[in-house]
């Protein structure tokens, strides 16, 4: 999944063990991986999943044929020169208004592939604090000021972003409750950041 997100391409990983191999696939909205498997159903012992994630069992001797067919389908269906990730924003809001209505938003859960968490946009928030966290500082932990309140935010796998305290930014995020040390606080899970 991380490879697919990072590269913005369909990704298939395979574990080979003698005559039989098992694989896992993650895809992007532009390429239905289960439909691609279905077009090559005769190659599999079994397969299943949904358009963005699937798994399969295949005879190892069929792997070269599967590789050729998937590359051919991807070449036919995808224009690699124009592929870029897009984020569908559901609502523009202030952090204060979102906080006031967060219980209502939670009525839409549980969130998952068929019911993704709502994505919000808040413009012109001030970065108060930012630091790298995780292994090799792979993530950004931030505090942002919106109105007169400071809010927590985390940007997973965005540790390389050049964001500094004092920056005015637009943030695109999902929201959830972070329970840490017995304290529950609203936290933004940042999908993207733009310096204004």
CSV table of C-alpha atoms in Angstrom, one decimal:
chain,number,residue,atom,x,y,z
A,1,UNK,CA,0.0,0.0,0.0
A,2,UNK,CA,2.8,2.4,0.9
A,3,UNK,CA,4.6,1.7,-2.4
A,4,UNK,CA,1.4,2.4,-4.4
A,5,UNK,CA,0.9,5.6,-2.5
A,6,UNK,CA,4.5,6.8,-2.9
A,7,UNK,CA,4.8,5.8,-6.6
A,8,UNK,CA,1.1,6.4,-7.5
A,9,UNK,CA,1.1,3.2,-9.5
A,10,UNK,CA,-0.6,-0.2,-9.1
A,11,UNK,CA,1.8,-2.4,-7.2
A,12,UNK,CA,1.9,-6.2,-6.9
A,13,UNK,CA,4.1,-8.0,-4.4
A,14,UNK,CA,4.7,-11.8,-4.6
A,15,UNK,CA,6.0,-14.4,-2.2
A,16,UNK,CA,7.3,-17.5,-4.1
A,17,UNK,CA,7.5,-20.8,-2.4
A,18,UNK,CA,8.2,-23.7,-4.8
A,19,UNK,CA,5.5,-24.4,-7.3
A,20,UNK,CA,2.9,-22.0,-5.7
A,21,UNK,CA,3.2,-18.3,-5.2
A,22,UNK,CA,1.0,-15.9,-3.3
A,23,UNK,CA,0.6,-12.2,-4.1
A,24,UNK,CA,-0.9,-9.0,-2.8
A,25,UNK,CA,-1.9,-6.0,-4.9
A,26,UNK,CA,-2.7,-2.4,-4.2
A,27,UNK,CA,-3.9,0.0,-6.9
A,28,UNK,CA,-5.0,3.5,-7.7
A,29,UNK,CA,-8.5,4.8,-8.6
A,30,UNK,CA,-7.5,4.8,-12.3
A,31,UNK,CA,-6.8,1.0,-12.5
A,32,UNK,CA,-9.2,-1.7,-11.2
A,33,UNK,CA,-6.9,-4.4,-10.1
A,34,UNK,CA,-9.6,-7.1,-9.6
A,35,UNK,CA,-10.9,-6.4,-13.1
A,36,UNK,CA,-7.3,-6.9,-14.4
A,37,UNK,CA,-7.1,-10.2,-12.5
A,38,UNK,CA,-10.5,-11.2,-13.8
A,39,UNK,CA,-9.3,-10.8,-17.4
A,40,UNK,CA,-6.5,-13.2,-16.6
A,41,UNK,CA,-8.5,-15.5,-14.4
A,42,UNK,CA,-7.2,-18.7,-16.1
A,43,UNK,CA,-3.8,-18.0,-14.7
A,44,UNK,CA,-4.8,-18.0,-11.0
A,45,UNK,CA,-5.6,-20.8,-8.6
A,46,UNK,CA,-7.7,-18.2,-6.8
A,47,UNK,CA,-8.0,-14.4,-6.4
A,48,UNK,CA,-10.3,-11.9,-4.8
A,49,UNK,CA,-10.6,-8.4,-3.4
A,50,UNK,CA,-11.9,-5.1,-4.6
A,51,UNK,CA,-10.8,-2.5,-7.2
A,52,UNK,CA,-8.0,-1.0,-5.0
A,53,UNK,CA,-6.8,-4.1,-3.1
A,54,UNK,CA,-6.6,-7.8,-3.9
A,55,UNK,CA,-4.8,-11.0,-3.2
A,56,UNK,CA,-4.1,-14.2,-5.2
A,57,UNK,CA,-2.6,-17.6,-5.4
A,58,UNK,CA,-0.9,-18.7,-8.6
A,59,UNK,CA,1.3,-21.4,-9.9
A,60,UNK,CA,4.9,-20.0,-10.0
A,61,UNK,CA,5.3,-21.0,-13.6
A,62,UNK,CA,2.4,-18.6,-14.5
A,63,UNK,CA,4.1,-15.6,-13.0
A,64,UNK,CA,5.9,-14.4,-16.2
A,65,UNK,CA,2.7,-14.6,-18.2
A,66,UNK,CA,0.8,-12.7,-15.5
A,67,UNK,CA,3.6,-10.0,-15.4
A,68,UNK,CA,3.3,-9.5,-19.2
A,69,UNK,CA,-0.5,-9.4,-19.2
A,70,UNK,CA,-0.7,-6.9,-16.3
A,71,UNK,CA,1.9,-4.6,-17.9
A,72,UNK,CA,0.0,-4.8,-21.2
A,73,UNK,CA,-3.3,-3.9,-19.4
A,74,UNK,CA,-1.7,-1.0,-17.5
A,75,UNK,CA,-0.1,0.3,-20.7
A,76,UNK,CA,-3.5,0.3,-22.4
A,77,UNK,CA,-5.5,1.8,-19.5
A,78,UNK,CA,-3.0,4.3,-17.9
A,79,UNK,CA,-1.3,7.3,-19.3
A,80,UNK,CA,1.7,7.4,-17.0
A,81,UNK,CA,2.6,11.0,-18.1
A,82,UNK,CA,-0.6,12.4,-16.6
A,83,UNK,CA,-1.0,10.2,-13.5
A,84,UNK,CA,-0.9,12.2,-10.3
A,85,UNK,CA,-2.7,11.7,-7.0
A,86,UNK,CA,-5.7,13.7,-6.3
A,87,UNK,CA,-7.5,14.3,-3.1
A,88,UNK,CA,-11.3,14.6,-3.1
A,89,UNK,CA,-12.2,17.2,-0.5
A,90,UNK,CA,-15.6,16.8,1.1
A,91,UNK,CA,-15.9,20.1,3.0
A,92,UNK,CA,-14.0,23.3,3.7
A,93,UNK,CA,-14.3,24.3,7.4
A,94,UNK,CA,-12.6,25.9,10.3
A,95,UNK,CA,-11.1,23.7,12.9
A,96,UNK,CA,-13.3,25.2,15.6
A,97,UNK,CA,-16.5,24.4,13.5
A,98,UNK,CA,-15.3,20.9,12.8
A,99,UNK,CA,-14.6,20.3,16.5
A,100,UNK,CA,-18.1,21.5,17.4
A,101,UNK,CA,-19.6,19.0,14.9
A,102,UNK,CA,-17.2,16.1,15.3
A,103,UNK,CA,-19.7,13.9,17.0
A,104,UNK,CA,-22.1,14.3,14.1
A,105,UNK,CA,-19.3,13.5,11.6
A,106,UNK,CA,-18.6,10.3,13.6
A,107,UNK,CA,-22.2,9.2,13.0
A,108,UNK,CA,-21.0,8.5,9.4
A,109,UNK,CA,-18.6,5.8,10.6
A,110,UNK,CA,-17.3,3.1,10.5
A,111,UNK,CA,-14.9,4.4,7.8
A,112,UNK,CA,-13.1,2.1,5.3
A,113,UNK,CA,-12.8,1.4,1.6
A,114,UNK,CA,-16.5,1.6,0.8
A,115,UNK,CA,-17.1,4.5,3.2
A,116,UNK,CA,-14.0,6.6,3.3
A,117,UNK,CA,-13.5,9.1,6.1
A,118,UNK,CA,-14.5,12.7,5.2
A,119,UNK,CA,-11.7,14.9,3.9
A,120,UNK,CA,-11.6,18.5,5.1
A,121,UNK,CA,-9.8,21.6,4.0
A,122,UNK,CA,-8.9,24.4,6.4
A,123,UNK,CA,-7.2,27.5,4.9
A,124,UNK,CA,-4.8,30.0,6.4
A,125,UNK,CA,-3.7,28.2,9.6
A,126,UNK,CA,-0.5,29.2,11.2
A,127,UNK,CA,2.1,26.5,12.0
A,128,UNK,CA,3.1,27.1,15.7
A,129,UNK,CA,5.3,24.1,16.1
A,130,UNK,CA,6.6,21.3,13.8
A,131,UNK,CA,9.0,18.5,14.4
A,132,UNK,CA,10.0,15.2,12.7
A,133,UNK,CA,8.9,12.0,14.5
A,134,UNK,CA,9.2,8.3,13.9
A,135,UNK,CA,12.0,6.4,12.4
A,136,UNK,CA,14.3,8.7,10.5
A,137,UNK,CA,11.8,11.6,11.2
A,138,UNK,CA,9.5,10.2,8.5
A,139,UNK,CA,6.5,12.0,9.9
A,140,UNK,CA,5.7,15.6,10.8
A,141,UNK,CA,4.0,16.3,14.2
A,142,UNK,CA,2.6,19.8,14.2
A,143,UNK,CA,0.6,22.3,16.2
A,144,UNK,CA,-1.4,24.7,14.1
A,145,UNK,CA,-3.3,27.9,15.1
A,146,UNK,CA,-6.7,28.5,13.7
A,147,UNK,CA,-8.6,31.4,15.2
A,148,UNK,CA,-7.5,31.6,18.8
A,149,UNK,CA,-7.0,27.9,19.4
A,150,UNK,CA,-4.0,25.5,18.8
A,151,UNK,CA,-4.7,22.1,17.3
A,152,UNK,CA,-2.7,18.9,16.9
A,153,UNK,CA,-1.9,17.6,13.5
A,154,UNK,CA,0.2,14.7,12.2
A,155,UNK,CA,1.4,14.3,8.6
A,156,UNK,CA,2.4,10.7,8.0
A,157,UNK,CA,5.3,10.0,5.6
A,158,UNK,CA,5.7,13.7,4.9
A,159,UNK,CA,8.8,14.3,7.1
A,160,UNK,CA,10.7,15.7,4.1
A,161,UNK,CA,8.3,18.7,3.7
A,162,UNK,CA,9.9,22.1,4.2
A,163,UNK,CA,7.4,23.4,6.8
A,164,UNK,CA,8.6,25.8,9.6
A,165,UNK,CA,7.0,27.5,12.6
A,166,UNK,CA,5.4,30.7,11.5
A,167,UNK,CA,4.3,29.4,8.0
A,168,UNK,CA,0.8,30.1,7.0
A,169,UNK,CA,-0.6,27.0,5.3
A,170,UNK,CA,-3.7,25.4,3.9
A,171,UNK,CA,-4.2,21.8,5.2
A,172,UNK,CA,-6.2,18.9,3.8
A,173,UNK,CA,-6.9,16.3,6.4
A,174,UNK,CA,-9.1,13.7,8.0
A,175,UNK,CA,-9.9,14.0,11.6
A,176,UNK,CA,-10.0,11.6,14.5
A,177,UNK,CA,-9.5,11.5,18.3
A,178,UNK,CA,-6.0,10.9,19.6
A,179,UNK,CA,-6.1,9.2,23.0
A,180,UNK,CA,-2.7,9.7,24.7
A,181,UNK,CA,-1.9,9.7,28.4
A,182,UNK,CA,-5.5,9.5,29.3
A,183,UNK,CA,-6.3,12.7,27.4
A,184,UNK,CA,-8.6,12.6,24.3
A,185,UNK,CA,-8.0,15.4,21.7
A,186,UNK,CA,-9.1,16.1,18.2
A,187,UNK,CA,-6.2,15.5,15.8
A,188,UNK,CA,-5.9,16.3,12.1
A,189,UNK,CA,-4.3,13.5,10.0
A,190,UNK,CA,-2.9,15.7,7.3
A,191,UNK,CA,-3.1,14.4,3.7
A,192,UNK,CA,-1.5,17.5,2.1
A,193,UNK,CA,-0.1,20.9,3.0
A,194,UNK,CA,0.3,24.0,0.9
A,195,UNK,CA,2.3,27.0,2.1
A,196,UNK,CA,0.2,30.1,1.4
